[in-house]
XYZ file of C-alpha atoms in Angstrom:
312
model
C 122.025 60.018 121.451
C 123.948 59.383 118.227
C 122.412 60.926 115.273
C 122.811 60.304 111.481
C 121.671 63.021 109.021
C 120.420 62.117 105.485
C 119.896 65.209 103.360
C 120.204 66.198 99.652
C 122.217 69.301 100.171
C 124.147 71.575 102.358
C 121.073 73.514 103.424
C 120.320 75.485 106.630
C 119.151 72.476 108.538
C 122.310 70.526 107.801
C 124.528 73.460 108.523
C 122.763 74.046 111.979
C 122.870 70.375 112.837
C 126.483 70.153 111.910
C 127.624 73.118 113.923
C 125.526 72.429 117.133
C 128.109 71.053 119.497
C 125.426 69.705 121.760
C 124.149 67.240 119.206
C 126.216 63.980 118.756
C 126.033 63.920 114.979
C 128.007 60.763 113.997
C 127.593 61.130 110.151
C 126.050 62.733 107.159
C 124.661 60.947 104.167
C 124.151 63.148 101.049
C 121.367 61.833 98.653
C 122.337 61.614 94.902
C 120.867 60.402 91.785
C 122.903 58.481 89.097
C 122.891 60.252 85.745
C 125.540 59.460 83.036
C 125.243 62.905 81.466
C 126.019 64.528 84.812
C 128.354 61.987 86.219
C 131.495 64.116 86.127
C 129.596 67.095 87.591
C 128.188 64.988 90.365
C 131.660 63.622 91.282
C 133.069 67.031 91.544
C 130.026 68.205 93.729
C 130.652 65.196 95.930
C 134.209 66.058 96.463
C 133.238 69.657 97.212
C 130.444 68.662 99.642
C 132.792 66.244 101.409
C 135.610 68.737 101.985
C 133.361 71.586 102.943
C 131.239 69.481 105.281
C 134.470 68.095 107.046
C 136.154 71.493 107.345
C 132.953 73.257 108.512
C 132.492 70.487 111.270
C 136.111 70.664 112.428
C 136.019 74.520 112.676
C 132.707 74.596 114.591
C 133.201 71.638 116.902
C 136.702 70.283 116.500
C 135.425 66.929 115.664
C 135.696 64.897 112.427
C 132.433 64.046 110.521
C 132.181 60.932 108.353
C 130.294 61.544 105.020
C 128.503 59.053 102.835
C 127.020 59.593 99.418
C 123.683 57.670 99.201
C 122.182 56.526 95.873
C 119.094 54.552 95.370
C 121.142 51.410 94.645
C 123.653 51.618 97.551
C 121.150 51.953 100.454
C 122.142 48.574 101.936
C 125.681 49.925 102.117
C 124.384 52.863 104.188
C 122.666 50.528 106.543
C 126.002 48.808 107.266
C 127.708 52.089 107.633
C 125.112 53.349 110.030
C 125.533 50.285 112.221
C 129.248 50.930 112.361
C 128.505 54.349 113.702
C 126.205 52.942 116.385
C 123.489 55.292 115.155
C 120.511 55.744 117.532
C 118.343 58.114 115.473
C 118.249 59.045 111.699
C 117.097 62.330 110.611
C 115.984 62.890 107.000
C 115.489 66.201 105.264
C 114.984 66.004 101.512
C 115.628 62.948 99.371
C 114.890 62.196 95.754
C 113.915 58.640 96.294
C 112.064 56.302 98.833
C 114.070 54.417 101.317
C 114.187 50.589 101.602
C 112.742 48.994 104.813
C 116.233 47.917 105.954
C 117.292 51.603 106.000
C 114.118 52.940 107.687
C 114.383 50.466 110.504
C 118.196 50.618 110.814
C 118.298 52.919 113.843
C 116.874 51.782 117.198
C 114.935 55.070 117.763
C 113.614 55.177 114.225
C 113.981 57.302 111.095
C 112.155 60.594 111.089
C 111.572 63.197 108.329
C 111.416 67.000 108.249
C 108.646 67.797 105.650
C 107.853 71.423 104.807
C 104.045 71.147 104.759
C 101.261 70.408 107.175
C 100.823 66.786 106.297
C 98.785 65.146 105.013
C 98.635 68.128 102.625
C 101.269 68.338 100.014
C 102.957 64.969 100.210
C 105.847 64.748 97.765
C 109.174 66.351 97.011
C 107.942 69.978 96.250
C 105.283 70.917 98.890
C 106.194 74.597 98.993
C 106.150 75.034 95.188
C 102.676 73.665 95.041
C 101.508 75.874 97.901
C 102.569 78.885 95.732
C 100.588 77.246 92.838
C 97.589 76.727 94.973
C 97.764 80.215 96.664
C 97.919 78.459 99.944
C 99.361 80.944 102.374
C 98.948 78.760 105.450
C 102.303 76.916 105.436
C 103.938 74.660 108.063
C 106.455 71.982 108.831
C 105.744 68.393 109.983
C 108.159 66.066 111.720
C 107.003 62.486 111.164
C 108.239 58.854 111.107
C 108.989 57.431 107.702
C 106.644 54.821 106.487
C 106.526 52.648 103.304
C 104.395 55.052 101.327
C 105.679 58.620 100.807
C 105.127 61.117 103.710
C 102.490 58.888 105.251
C 104.227 57.997 108.563
C 103.028 58.862 112.090
C 103.223 62.630 112.927
C 105.278 63.654 116.001
C 105.132 67.502 115.717
C 103.628 70.216 113.478
C 104.041 74.047 113.421
C 102.390 76.573 111.226
C 103.674 79.730 109.643
C 102.150 82.325 107.197
C 103.511 83.137 103.740
C 103.023 86.821 103.034
C 101.700 87.497 99.457
C 104.742 87.924 96.997
C 107.310 86.414 99.376
C 110.257 85.077 97.352
C 110.149 81.247 97.232
C 113.751 80.902 98.567
C 112.783 83.099 101.534
C 109.935 80.747 102.281
C 112.260 77.840 101.994
C 114.660 79.445 104.512
C 111.788 80.198 106.925
C 110.686 76.624 106.748
C 114.191 75.292 107.354
C 114.718 77.631 110.460
C 111.436 76.446 111.923
C 112.295 72.795 110.973
C 115.651 72.990 112.772
C 113.955 74.308 115.906
C 111.435 71.535 115.870
C 113.928 68.756 115.330
C 115.871 69.919 118.432
C 112.677 69.740 120.502
C 111.696 66.426 118.968
C 115.177 64.864 119.589
C 114.732 65.987 123.323
C 111.194 64.347 123.478
C 112.447 61.056 121.863
C 115.405 60.832 124.185
C 113.118 61.340 127.181
C 110.385 58.993 125.778
C 107.884 61.813 126.036
C 106.224 62.210 122.705
C 103.065 61.090 120.918
C 102.562 59.533 117.408
C 99.535 60.669 115.558
C 98.495 58.505 112.621
C 97.748 60.315 109.324
C 94.688 59.835 107.284
C 95.194 57.596 104.231
C 94.344 60.248 101.588
C 95.435 63.840 101.241
C 93.237 66.838 100.414
C 95.840 67.989 97.839
C 97.309 66.243 94.841
C 101.024 64.835 95.117
C 103.510 67.776 95.159
C 105.557 66.400 92.284
C 108.487 68.211 90.658
C 107.888 70.559 87.711
C 109.963 73.259 85.976
C 109.319 76.819 85.686
C 107.938 76.618 82.128
C 105.123 74.189 83.403
C 104.460 76.529 86.507
C 103.956 79.435 83.959
C 101.834 77.255 81.744
C 99.523 76.337 84.651
C 98.447 79.944 85.218
C 94.697 80.333 84.598
C 94.586 83.969 83.559
C 90.945 84.284 83.083
C 90.157 82.572 86.361
C 92.851 83.680 88.907
C 92.833 86.881 90.785
C 95.658 89.391 90.374
C 96.770 88.681 93.911
C 97.119 84.944 93.192
C 99.059 85.510 90.004
C 101.262 88.104 91.529
C 102.143 85.816 94.425
C 103.104 83.102 92.019
C 105.212 85.179 89.695
C 106.776 87.140 92.403
C 107.570 84.087 94.521
C 108.980 81.887 91.802
C 110.371 84.086 88.919
C 112.588 86.996 88.318
C 111.513 89.510 85.576
C 114.247 88.108 83.404
C 113.016 84.618 83.786
C 109.582 85.789 82.905
C 110.841 87.069 79.558
C 111.420 83.469 78.473
C 107.719 82.751 78.662
C 106.070 86.245 78.085
C 107.450 87.314 74.608
C 106.414 90.913 74.939
C 108.690 91.240 78.072
C 112.408 92.043 77.168
C 115.378 90.298 78.694
C 116.592 92.896 81.035
C 118.251 92.015 84.350
C 117.363 95.360 85.719
C 113.655 94.817 85.466
C 111.797 93.806 88.606
C 108.412 92.504 89.590
C 107.309 95.637 91.631
C 103.836 94.934 92.745
C 100.296 94.855 91.708
C 97.055 96.943 91.583
C 93.420 96.049 91.613
C 92.564 98.444 88.904
C 92.694 97.711 85.304
C 91.253 99.717 82.334
C 92.067 96.904 79.876
C 89.312 94.626 78.414
C 89.207 90.918 79.301
C 90.574 90.092 75.886
C 93.911 91.617 76.948
C 94.150 89.305 80.023
C 97.499 87.550 80.074
C 99.284 89.926 77.824
C 102.226 92.215 78.578
C 101.537 95.922 77.972
C 104.418 98.546 77.566
C 104.164 101.919 79.141
C 106.506 104.960 79.768
C 107.453 103.606 83.249
C 107.781 99.830 82.453
C 105.363 97.043 81.751
C 102.096 95.711 83.052
C 100.802 92.187 82.957
C 97.024 92.276 82.540
C 94.846 90.193 84.909
C 91.195 89.891 85.190
C 90.851 92.218 88.064
C 94.076 94.243 88.054
C 97.607 94.680 86.914
C 101.008 93.203 87.762
C 103.700 95.978 87.642
C 107.159 95.335 86.164
C 109.722 98.196 86.084
C 113.291 99.269 86.342
C 114.919 98.284 89.574
C 116.199 101.754 90.455
C 118.853 102.117 93.132
C 118.171 104.678 95.637
C 121.410 106.472 96.314
C 120.168 108.088 99.520
C 119.551 104.624 101.017
C 123.158 103.695 100.082
C 124.572 106.773 101.630
C 122.627 106.272 104.773
C 123.893 102.770 105.087
C 127.492 103.778 104.491
C 127.196 106.570 107.164
C 125.944 103.942 109.660
C 128.900 101.380 109.030
């Protein structure tokens, strides 16, 4: 089965598919957005992606790998490119735009998407980010066929996983990608054998669209007087470093050695102090309605370093 991968970056799923010698990957299309301000940067990035992708493929499998750079306005060119490669199945992981019908239906076995949520929840480009905002610890990955509307196509497979409170966002992304890769291997085998089911999604989702937002907006959405200390800690620890927090919490100094350490359910501060940063001798506390988020110096434990060196 000849496979075409469409993805926005050189992520874990892309690396794993490219390096798997048992998968007949015939090409990779990297999605891009046109922006005059970053045109030069995009061109340089494209060259780096192209070279690194080709070298990685040759080193891992000894095979060359064609690369295509996909923009919203050159999708028809990708359709023709895919036909020349005799693509059987198209796999998508992360794209900043919706595909045209000709592209969706260009592969005989269809076009399937790896989406990091349990659809129909969190449709959109930033599902994991919005799970952090909603304090939804029940995460998952869905593999589904692409339809006209965003993330609404028939579901082939879903798997769940838990997000531990305070887990860094990037670690959750990596967990999701590792699971997604294992799932896509299983799905490809099922499709090749014709042994799979298609489950239709409900029209509406129980969550709002997971659209893109920046960190400033994330911080501004915190409801200090309503949310628990656990929820706020999970969001801050997951999405921010202490240095990044200093941009939005004026009382917090810009110090790269500061770290979000944890939280406690005890607070002697009045409700009028909720959302404020309080300095103390060991660091800082962010006051929440039912507890404190602790920020302190990230002290390096020399005993741990010595132990690691002794075991090398």
